[in-house]
């Protein structure tokens, strides 16, 4: 398209995306903080670790939901399940450790999901999503210098595509 959407659109869901630079040393503290879209950054240094937070609101129960977050060309999602990845970057393991350590409960709903990391996008598949607000996150690395388009994040009910939401498109700079 010649122009990407500049305004979010809500048709049965709501979605917000935020991204910020983190260090491995600060990751534990940052993961305990609530996501704040106002603190989202649009500029990163090459090699930065980027934490991406997605907030999804479902006003009523939904089934078979897909959350698609396209990556800007300058970022690459980190697959912590690979043997070559550092265990410190495994967000799922950190969340499980926090839950077993008795940390304070989350204010977000929980629902089983499956995550897929692809070259150009990150996908979350949720079978059953009761009404509430959900928080999904992943790590990416700023790999390529330049200014890149950030396509809109999209949430939809797979078998009812008229029930969806998308965020606004934007830009990100890796310097």
mmCIF file with all atom_site columns, C-alpha atoms in Angstrom, residues 11-13 62 154-158 160-165:
data_model
loop_
_atom_site.group_PDB
_atom_site.id
_atom_site.type_symbol
_atom_site.label_atom_id
_atom_site.label_alt_id
_atom_site.label_comp_id
_atom_site.label_asym_id
_atom_site.label_entity_id
_atom_site.label_seq_id
_atom_site.pdbx_PDB_ins_code
_atom_site.Cartn_x
_atom_site.Cartn_y
_atom_site.Cartn_z
_atom_site.occupancy
_atom_site.B_iso_or_equiv
_atom_site.pdbx_formal_charge
_atom_site.auth_seq_id
_atom_site.auth_comp_id
_atom_site.auth_asym_id
_atom_site.auth_atom_id
_atom_site.pdbx_PDB_model_num
ATOM 1  C CA . UNK A 1 11  ? -13.666 -4.149  15.741 1.00 0.00 ? 11  UNK A CA 1
ATOM 2  C CA . UNK A 1 12  ? -14.152 -6.538  18.654 1.00 0.00 ? 12  UNK A CA 1
ATOM 3  C CA . UNK A 1 13  ? -10.609 -6.375  20.090 1.00 0.00 ? 13  UNK A CA 1
ATOM 4  C CA . UNK A 1 62  ? -13.275 -15.185 21.896 1.00 0.00 ? 62  UNK A CA 1
ATOM 5  C CA . UNK A 1 154 ? -3.208  -7.304  14.030 1.00 0.00 ? 154 UNK A CA 1
ATOM 6  C CA . UNK A 1 155 ? -5.468  -9.417  16.269 1.00 0.00 ? 155 UNK A CA 1
ATOM 7  C CA . UNK A 1 156 ? -8.321  -11.425 14.818 1.00 0.00 ? 156 UNK A CA 1
ATOM 8  C CA . UNK A 1 157 ? -10.629 -14.298 15.530 1.00 0.00 ? 157 UNK A CA 1
ATOM 9  C CA . UNK A 1 158 ? -9.541  -16.825 12.875 1.00 0.00 ? 158 UNK A CA 1
ATOM 10 C CA . UNK A 1 160 ? -14.658 -14.748 12.236 1.00 0.00 ? 160 UNK A CA 1
ATOM 11 C CA . UNK A 1 161 ? -12.218 -12.375 10.495 1.00 0.00 ? 161 UNK A CA 1
ATOM 12 C CA . UNK A 1 162 ? -14.658 -9.483  10.843 1.00 0.00 ? 162 UNK A CA 1
ATOM 13 C CA . UNK A 1 163 ? -13.767 -9.492  14.573 1.00 0.00 ? 163 UNK A CA 1
ATOM 14 C CA . UNK A 1 164 ? -10.322 -7.874  14.659 1.00 0.00 ? 164 UNK A CA 1
ATOM 15 C CA . UNK A 1 165 ? -8.173  -4.964  15.751 1.00 0.00 ? 165 UNK A CA 1
#
